[in-house]
PDB file of C-alpha atoms in Angstrom:
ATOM      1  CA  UNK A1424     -22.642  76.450-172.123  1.00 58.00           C
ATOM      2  CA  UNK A1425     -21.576  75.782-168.593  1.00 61.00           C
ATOM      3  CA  UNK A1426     -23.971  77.934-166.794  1.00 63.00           C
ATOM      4  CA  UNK A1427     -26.415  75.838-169.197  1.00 67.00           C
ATOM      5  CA  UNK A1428     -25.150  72.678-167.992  1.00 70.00           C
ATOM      6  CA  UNK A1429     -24.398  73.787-164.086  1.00 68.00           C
ATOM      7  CA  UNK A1430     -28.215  75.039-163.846  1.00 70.00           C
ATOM      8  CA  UNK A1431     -29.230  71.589-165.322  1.00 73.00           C
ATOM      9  CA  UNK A1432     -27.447  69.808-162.992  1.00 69.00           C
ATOM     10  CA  UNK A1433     -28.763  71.559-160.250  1.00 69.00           C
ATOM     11  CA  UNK A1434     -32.073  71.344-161.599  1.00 72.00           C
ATOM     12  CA  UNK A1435     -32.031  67.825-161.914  1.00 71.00           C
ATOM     13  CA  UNK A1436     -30.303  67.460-158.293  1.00 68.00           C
ATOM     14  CA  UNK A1437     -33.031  69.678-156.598  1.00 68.00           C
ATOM     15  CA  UNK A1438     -36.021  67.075-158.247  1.00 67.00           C
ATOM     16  CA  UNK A1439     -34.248  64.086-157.031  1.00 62.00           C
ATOM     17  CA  UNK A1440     -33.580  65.257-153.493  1.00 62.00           C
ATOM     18  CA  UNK A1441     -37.197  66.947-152.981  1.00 64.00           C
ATOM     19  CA  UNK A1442     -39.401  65.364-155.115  1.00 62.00           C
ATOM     20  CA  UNK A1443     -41.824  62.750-152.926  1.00 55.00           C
ATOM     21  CA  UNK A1444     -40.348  59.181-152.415  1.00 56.00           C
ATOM     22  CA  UNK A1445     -42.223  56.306-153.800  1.00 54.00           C
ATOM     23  CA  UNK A1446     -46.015  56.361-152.995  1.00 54.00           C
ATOM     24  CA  UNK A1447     -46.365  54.276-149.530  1.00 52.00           C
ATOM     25  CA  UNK A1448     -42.783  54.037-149.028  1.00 53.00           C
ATOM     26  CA  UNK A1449     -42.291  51.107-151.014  1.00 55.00           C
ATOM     27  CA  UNK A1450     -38.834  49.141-151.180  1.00 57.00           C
ATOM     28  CA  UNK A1451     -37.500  48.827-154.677  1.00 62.00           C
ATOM     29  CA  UNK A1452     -38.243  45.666-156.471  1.00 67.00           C
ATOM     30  CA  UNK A1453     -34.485  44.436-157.064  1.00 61.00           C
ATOM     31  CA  UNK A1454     -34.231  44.659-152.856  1.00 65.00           C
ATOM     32  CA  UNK A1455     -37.319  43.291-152.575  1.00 69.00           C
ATOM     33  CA  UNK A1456     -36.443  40.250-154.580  1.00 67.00           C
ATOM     34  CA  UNK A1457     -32.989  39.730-152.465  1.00 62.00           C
ATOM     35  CA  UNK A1458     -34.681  39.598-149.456  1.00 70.00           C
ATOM     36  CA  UNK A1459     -36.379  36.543-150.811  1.00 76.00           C
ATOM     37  CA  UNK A1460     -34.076  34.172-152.637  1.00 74.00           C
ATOM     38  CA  UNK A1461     -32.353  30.942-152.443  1.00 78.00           C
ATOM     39  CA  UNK A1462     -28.563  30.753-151.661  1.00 76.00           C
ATOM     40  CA  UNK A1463     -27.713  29.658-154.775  1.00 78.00           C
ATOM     41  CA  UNK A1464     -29.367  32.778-156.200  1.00 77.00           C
ATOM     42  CA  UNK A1465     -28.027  35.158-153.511  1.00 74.00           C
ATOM     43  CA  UNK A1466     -24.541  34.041-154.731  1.00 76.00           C
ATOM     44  CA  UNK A1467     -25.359  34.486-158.818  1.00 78.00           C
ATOM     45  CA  UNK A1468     -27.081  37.908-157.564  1.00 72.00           C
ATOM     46  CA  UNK A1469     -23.530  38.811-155.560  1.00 72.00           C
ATOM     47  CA  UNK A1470     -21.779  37.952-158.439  1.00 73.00           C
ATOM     48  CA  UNK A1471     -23.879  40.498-160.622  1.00 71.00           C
ATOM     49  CA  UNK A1472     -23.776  43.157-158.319  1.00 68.00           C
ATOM     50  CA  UNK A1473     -19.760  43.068-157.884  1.00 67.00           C
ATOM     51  CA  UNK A1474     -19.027  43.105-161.630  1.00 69.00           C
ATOM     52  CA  UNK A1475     -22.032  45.631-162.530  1.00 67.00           C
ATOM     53  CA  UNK A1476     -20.981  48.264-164.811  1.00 67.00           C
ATOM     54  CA  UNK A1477     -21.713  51.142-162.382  1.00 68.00           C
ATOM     55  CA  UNK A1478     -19.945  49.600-159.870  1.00 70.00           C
ATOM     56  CA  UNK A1479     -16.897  48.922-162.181  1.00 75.00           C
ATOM     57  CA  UNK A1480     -17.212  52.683-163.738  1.00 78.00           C
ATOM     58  CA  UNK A1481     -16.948  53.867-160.173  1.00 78.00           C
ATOM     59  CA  UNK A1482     -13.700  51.776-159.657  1.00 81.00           C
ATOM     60  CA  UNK A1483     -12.079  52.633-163.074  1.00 83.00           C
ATOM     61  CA  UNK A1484     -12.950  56.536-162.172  1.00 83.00           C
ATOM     62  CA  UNK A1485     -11.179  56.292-159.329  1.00 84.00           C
ATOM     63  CA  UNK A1486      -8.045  54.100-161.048  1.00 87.00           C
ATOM     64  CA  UNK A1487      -7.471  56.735-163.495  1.00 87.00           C
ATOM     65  CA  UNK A1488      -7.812  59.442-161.286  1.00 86.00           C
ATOM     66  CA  UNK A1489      -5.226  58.211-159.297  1.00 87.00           C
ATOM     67  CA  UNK A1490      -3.124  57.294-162.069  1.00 85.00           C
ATOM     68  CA  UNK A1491      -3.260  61.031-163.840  1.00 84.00           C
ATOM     69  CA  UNK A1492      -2.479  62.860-160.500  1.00 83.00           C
ATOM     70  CA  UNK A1493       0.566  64.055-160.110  1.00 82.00           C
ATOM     71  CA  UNK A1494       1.952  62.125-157.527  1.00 87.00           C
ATOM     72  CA  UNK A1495       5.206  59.732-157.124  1.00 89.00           C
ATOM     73  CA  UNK A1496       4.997  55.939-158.390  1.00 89.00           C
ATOM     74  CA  UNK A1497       4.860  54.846-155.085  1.00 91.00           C
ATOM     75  CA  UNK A1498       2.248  56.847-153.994  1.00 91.00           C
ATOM     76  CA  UNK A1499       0.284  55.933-157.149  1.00 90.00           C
ATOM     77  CA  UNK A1500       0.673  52.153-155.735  1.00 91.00           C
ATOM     78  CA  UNK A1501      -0.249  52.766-152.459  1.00 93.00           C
ATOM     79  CA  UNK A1502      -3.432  55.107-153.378  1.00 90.00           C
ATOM     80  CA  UNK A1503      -4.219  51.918-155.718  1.00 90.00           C
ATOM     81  CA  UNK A1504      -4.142  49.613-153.019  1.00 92.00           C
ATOM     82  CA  UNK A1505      -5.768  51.225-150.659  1.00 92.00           C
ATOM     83  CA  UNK A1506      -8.638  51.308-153.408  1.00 89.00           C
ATOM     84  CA  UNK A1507      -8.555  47.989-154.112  1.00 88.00           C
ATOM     85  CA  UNK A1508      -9.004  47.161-150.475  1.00 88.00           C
ATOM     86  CA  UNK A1509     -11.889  49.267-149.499  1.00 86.00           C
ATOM     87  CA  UNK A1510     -13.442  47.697-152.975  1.00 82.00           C
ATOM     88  CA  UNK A1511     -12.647  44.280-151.511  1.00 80.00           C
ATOM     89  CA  UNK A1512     -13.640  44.670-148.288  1.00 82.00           C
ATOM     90  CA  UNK A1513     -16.929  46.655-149.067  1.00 76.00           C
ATOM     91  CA  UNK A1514     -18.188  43.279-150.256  1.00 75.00           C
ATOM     92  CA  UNK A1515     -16.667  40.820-148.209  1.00 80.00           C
ATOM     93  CA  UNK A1516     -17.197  42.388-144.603  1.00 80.00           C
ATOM     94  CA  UNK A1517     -21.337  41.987-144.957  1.00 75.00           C
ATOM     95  CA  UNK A1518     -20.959  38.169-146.483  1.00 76.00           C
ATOM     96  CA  UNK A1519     -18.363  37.723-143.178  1.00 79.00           C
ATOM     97  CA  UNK A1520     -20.437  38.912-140.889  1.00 76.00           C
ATOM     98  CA  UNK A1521     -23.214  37.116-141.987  1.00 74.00           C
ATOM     99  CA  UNK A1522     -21.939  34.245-141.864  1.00 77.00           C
ATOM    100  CA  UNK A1523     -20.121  34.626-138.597  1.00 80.00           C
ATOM    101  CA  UNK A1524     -23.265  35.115-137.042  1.00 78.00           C
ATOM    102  CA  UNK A1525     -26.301  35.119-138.956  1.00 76.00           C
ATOM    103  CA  UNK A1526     -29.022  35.345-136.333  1.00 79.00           C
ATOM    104  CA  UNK A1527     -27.475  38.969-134.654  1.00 79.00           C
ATOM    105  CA  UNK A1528     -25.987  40.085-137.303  1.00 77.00           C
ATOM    106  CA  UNK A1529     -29.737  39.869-139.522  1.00 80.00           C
ATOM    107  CA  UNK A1530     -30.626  42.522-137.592  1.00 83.00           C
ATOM    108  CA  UNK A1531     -28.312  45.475-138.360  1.00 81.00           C
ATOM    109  CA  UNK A1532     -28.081  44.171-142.093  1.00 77.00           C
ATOM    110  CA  UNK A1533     -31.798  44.893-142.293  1.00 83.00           C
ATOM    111  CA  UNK A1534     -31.943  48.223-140.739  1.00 87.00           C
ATOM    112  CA  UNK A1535     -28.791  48.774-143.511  1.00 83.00           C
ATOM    113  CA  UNK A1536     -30.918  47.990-146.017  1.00 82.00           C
ATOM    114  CA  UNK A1537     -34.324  50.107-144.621  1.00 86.00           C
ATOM    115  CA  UNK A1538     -31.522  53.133-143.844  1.00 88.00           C
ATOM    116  CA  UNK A1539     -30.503  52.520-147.903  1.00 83.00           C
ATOM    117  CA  UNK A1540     -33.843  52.018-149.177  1.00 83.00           C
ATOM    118  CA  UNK A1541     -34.992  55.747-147.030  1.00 86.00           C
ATOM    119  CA  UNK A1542     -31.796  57.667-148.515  1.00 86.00           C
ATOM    120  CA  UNK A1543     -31.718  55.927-151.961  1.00 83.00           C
ATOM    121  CA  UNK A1544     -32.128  59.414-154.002  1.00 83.00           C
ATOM    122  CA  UNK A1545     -29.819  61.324-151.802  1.00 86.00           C
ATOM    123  CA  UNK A1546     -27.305  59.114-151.764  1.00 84.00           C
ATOM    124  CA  UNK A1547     -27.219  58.520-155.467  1.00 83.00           C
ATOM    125  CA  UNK A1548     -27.715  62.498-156.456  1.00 85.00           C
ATOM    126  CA  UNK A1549     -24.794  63.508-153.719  1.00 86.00           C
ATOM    127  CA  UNK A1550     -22.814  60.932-154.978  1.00 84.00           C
ATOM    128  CA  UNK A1551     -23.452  61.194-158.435  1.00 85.00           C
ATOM    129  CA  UNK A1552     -22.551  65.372-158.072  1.00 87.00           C
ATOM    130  CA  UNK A1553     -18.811  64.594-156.148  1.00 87.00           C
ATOM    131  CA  UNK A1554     -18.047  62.749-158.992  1.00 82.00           C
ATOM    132  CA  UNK A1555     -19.565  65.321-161.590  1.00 85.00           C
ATOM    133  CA  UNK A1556     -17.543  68.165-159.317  1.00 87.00           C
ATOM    134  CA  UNK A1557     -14.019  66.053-159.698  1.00 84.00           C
ATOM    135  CA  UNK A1558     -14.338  65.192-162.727  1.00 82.00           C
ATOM    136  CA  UNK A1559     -15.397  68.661-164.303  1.00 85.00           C
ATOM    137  CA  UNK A1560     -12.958  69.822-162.066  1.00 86.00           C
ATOM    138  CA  UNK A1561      -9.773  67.512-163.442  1.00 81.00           C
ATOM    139  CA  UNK A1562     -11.307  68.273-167.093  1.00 82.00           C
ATOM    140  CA  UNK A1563     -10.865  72.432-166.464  1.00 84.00           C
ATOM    141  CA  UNK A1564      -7.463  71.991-165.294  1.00 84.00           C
ATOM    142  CA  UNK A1565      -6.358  70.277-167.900  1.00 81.00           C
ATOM    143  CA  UNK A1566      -8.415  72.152-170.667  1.00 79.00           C
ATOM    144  CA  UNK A1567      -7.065  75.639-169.325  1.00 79.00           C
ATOM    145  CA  UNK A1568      -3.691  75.251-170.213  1.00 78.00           C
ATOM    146  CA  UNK A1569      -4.395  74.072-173.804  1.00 75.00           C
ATOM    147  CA  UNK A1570      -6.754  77.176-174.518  1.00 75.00           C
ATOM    148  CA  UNK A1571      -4.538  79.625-172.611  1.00 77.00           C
ATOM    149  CA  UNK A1572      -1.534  78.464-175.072  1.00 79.00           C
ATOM    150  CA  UNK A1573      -3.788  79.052-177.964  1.00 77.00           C
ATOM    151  CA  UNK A1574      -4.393  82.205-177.672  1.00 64.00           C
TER     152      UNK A1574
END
């Protein structure tokens, strides 16, 4: 069942890295649409995007993960602030900067985006198989000592 599942992840990972972008290199519609919208609606849209549920799967992952290793208490607290930080300041360096200085700053923000919009489907599929990797990894550890006892 795992070779199944390991050769289906890889086949699915091999389409989505080599398989031709978007016909004429189109931007996808959701960036598209926050290129173009008011303030009021760039701030509903932020909103949105920080509490999305892959966005708050990603961050709960990464809570328990931390929380089940096998570290001290302190440690733990540490590892979760750190976490919490980079979460925080992930979103609130861009809207700083921004707003600091929009006119220069426009500039590398858009190349961001063009960079994110070129690299969409890698960066998803990589991502997507580190945190397939750790957690099928954390799942064997624990599963081998419960079927090792058993028999």
């Amino acid at each position: 069942i795992l070779v199944l599942m390991a050769s289906g992840l890889l086949v699915i990972a091999g389409r989505a890295l080599f398989v031709a972008p978007r016909r004429g290199g189109s931007r996808l519609r959701w960036m598209q649409r926050l290129t173009t919208i008011s303030p009021g609606q760039a701030f509903l849209a932020g909103l949105i995007i920080a509490c999305s549920l892959q966005a708050v799967v990603i961050f709960l992952s990464g809570v328990i993960i931390i929380s089940e290793s096998g570290i001290s208490l302190a440690l733990r607290v540490i590892a979760l602030l750190v976490l919490i930080t980079l979460t925080l300041l992930l979103q609130i360096i861009p809207v700083a900067l921004y707003s600091s200085n929009a006119r220069r700053v426009r500039g590398h923000l858009l190349a961001l985006v063009e960079w994110l919009n070129q690299h969409d489907r890698a960066i998803t599929t990589g991502f997507s198989l580190i945190l397939g990797t750790i957690f099928l990894i954390v799942g064997l550890r624990g599963l081998i000592p419960v079927i090792l006892t058993r028999s």
